Short mmCIF file of C-alpha atoms in Angstrom, two decimals:
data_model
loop_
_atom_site.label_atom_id
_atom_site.label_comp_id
_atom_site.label_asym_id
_atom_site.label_seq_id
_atom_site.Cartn_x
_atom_site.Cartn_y
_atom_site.Cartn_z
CA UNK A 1 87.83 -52.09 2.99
CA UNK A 2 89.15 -49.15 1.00
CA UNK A 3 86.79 -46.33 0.10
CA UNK A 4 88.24 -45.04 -3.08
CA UNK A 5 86.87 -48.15 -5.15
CA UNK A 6 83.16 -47.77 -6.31
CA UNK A 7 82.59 -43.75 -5.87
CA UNK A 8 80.99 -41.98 -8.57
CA UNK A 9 78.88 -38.33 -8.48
CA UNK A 10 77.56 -36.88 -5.36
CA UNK A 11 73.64 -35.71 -5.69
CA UNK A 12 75.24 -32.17 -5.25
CA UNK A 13 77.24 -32.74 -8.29
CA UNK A 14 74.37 -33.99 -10.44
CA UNK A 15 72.57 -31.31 -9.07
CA UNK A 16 74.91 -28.56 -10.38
CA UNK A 17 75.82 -30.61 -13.72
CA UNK A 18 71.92 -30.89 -14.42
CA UNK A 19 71.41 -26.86 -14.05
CA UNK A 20 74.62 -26.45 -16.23
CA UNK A 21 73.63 -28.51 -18.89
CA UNK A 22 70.01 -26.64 -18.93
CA UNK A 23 72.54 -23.37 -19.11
CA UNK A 24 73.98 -24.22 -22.42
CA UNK A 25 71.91 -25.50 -23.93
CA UNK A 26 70.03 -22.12 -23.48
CA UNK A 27 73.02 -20.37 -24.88
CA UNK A 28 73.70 -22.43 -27.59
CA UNK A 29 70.19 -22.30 -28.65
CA UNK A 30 70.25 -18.33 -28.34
CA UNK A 31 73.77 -18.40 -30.23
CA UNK A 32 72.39 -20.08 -32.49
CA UNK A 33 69.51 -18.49 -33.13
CA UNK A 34 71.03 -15.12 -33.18
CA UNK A 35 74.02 -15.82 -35.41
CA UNK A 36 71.31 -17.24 -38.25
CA UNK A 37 69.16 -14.22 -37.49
CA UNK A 38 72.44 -11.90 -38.22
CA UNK A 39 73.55 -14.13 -41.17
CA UNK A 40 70.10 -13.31 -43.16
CA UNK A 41 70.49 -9.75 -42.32
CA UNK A 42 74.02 -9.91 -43.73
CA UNK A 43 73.01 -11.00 -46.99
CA UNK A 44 69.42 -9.82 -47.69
CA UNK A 45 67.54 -10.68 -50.76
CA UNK A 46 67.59 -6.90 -51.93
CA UNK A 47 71.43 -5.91 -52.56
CA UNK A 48 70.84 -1.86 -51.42
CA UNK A 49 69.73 -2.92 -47.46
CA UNK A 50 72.47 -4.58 -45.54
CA UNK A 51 74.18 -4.42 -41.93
CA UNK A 52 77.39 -3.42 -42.24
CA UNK A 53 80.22 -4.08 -39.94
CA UNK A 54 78.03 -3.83 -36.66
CA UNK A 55 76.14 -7.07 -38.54
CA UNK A 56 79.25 -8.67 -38.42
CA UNK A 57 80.42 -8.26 -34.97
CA UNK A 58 77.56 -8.92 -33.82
CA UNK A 59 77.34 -12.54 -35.82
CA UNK A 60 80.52 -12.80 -33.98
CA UNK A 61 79.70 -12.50 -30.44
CA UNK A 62 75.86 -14.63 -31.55
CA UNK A 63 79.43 -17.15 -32.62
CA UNK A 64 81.17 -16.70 -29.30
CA UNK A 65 77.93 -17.29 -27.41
CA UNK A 66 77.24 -20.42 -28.89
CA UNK A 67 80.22 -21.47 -28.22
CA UNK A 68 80.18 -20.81 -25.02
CA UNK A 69 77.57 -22.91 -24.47
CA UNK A 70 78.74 -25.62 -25.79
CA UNK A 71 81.46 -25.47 -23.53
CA UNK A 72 79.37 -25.00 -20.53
CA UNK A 73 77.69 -28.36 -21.99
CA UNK A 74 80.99 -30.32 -21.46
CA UNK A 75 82.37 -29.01 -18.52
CA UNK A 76 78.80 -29.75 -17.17
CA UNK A 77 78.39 -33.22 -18.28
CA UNK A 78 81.45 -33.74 -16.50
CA UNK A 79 80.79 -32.33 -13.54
CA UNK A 80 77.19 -34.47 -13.18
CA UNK A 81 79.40 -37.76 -14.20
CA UNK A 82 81.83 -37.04 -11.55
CA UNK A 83 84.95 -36.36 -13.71
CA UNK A 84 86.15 -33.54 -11.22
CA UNK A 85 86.48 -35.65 -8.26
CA UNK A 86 89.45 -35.82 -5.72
CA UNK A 87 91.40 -38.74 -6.72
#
């Protein structure tokens, strides 16, 4: 019988895709969070207080983080469902 037919994820790769789907969705929730945290302090409800340009590079890298985990998310998801295998 040939042994290619019928093999899906390895514990190990379960294993690895569980911890990296835990990962971003940590990031994405701290991206998140962050970039609505610097979003309110970029437009405050009294005009004279107001960030600057540090407020908006940092809503860019609260951006970039997100995004990061959201692609930690789908590289994870297909690491537990055994997408990287060996053909």
């Amino acid at each position: 019988m040939s042994e290619e037919g019928g093999k899906g994820a390895n514990v190990g790769d379960i294993l690895v895709g569980t911890f990296g789907i835990i990962f971003g969705l940590c990031m994405t929730l701290t991206g998140g969070v962050c970039a609505a945290m610097w979003v309110t302090l970029l437009f405050p409800a009294d005009p004279s207080y107001g960030a600057g340009l540090l407020g908006v590079v940092m809503l860019l890298v609260a951006l970039g983080v997100a995004a990061l985990g959201i692609f930690a998310i789908y590289h994870a998801v297909r690491k537990a469902r055994g997408r990287y295998r060996d053909r």
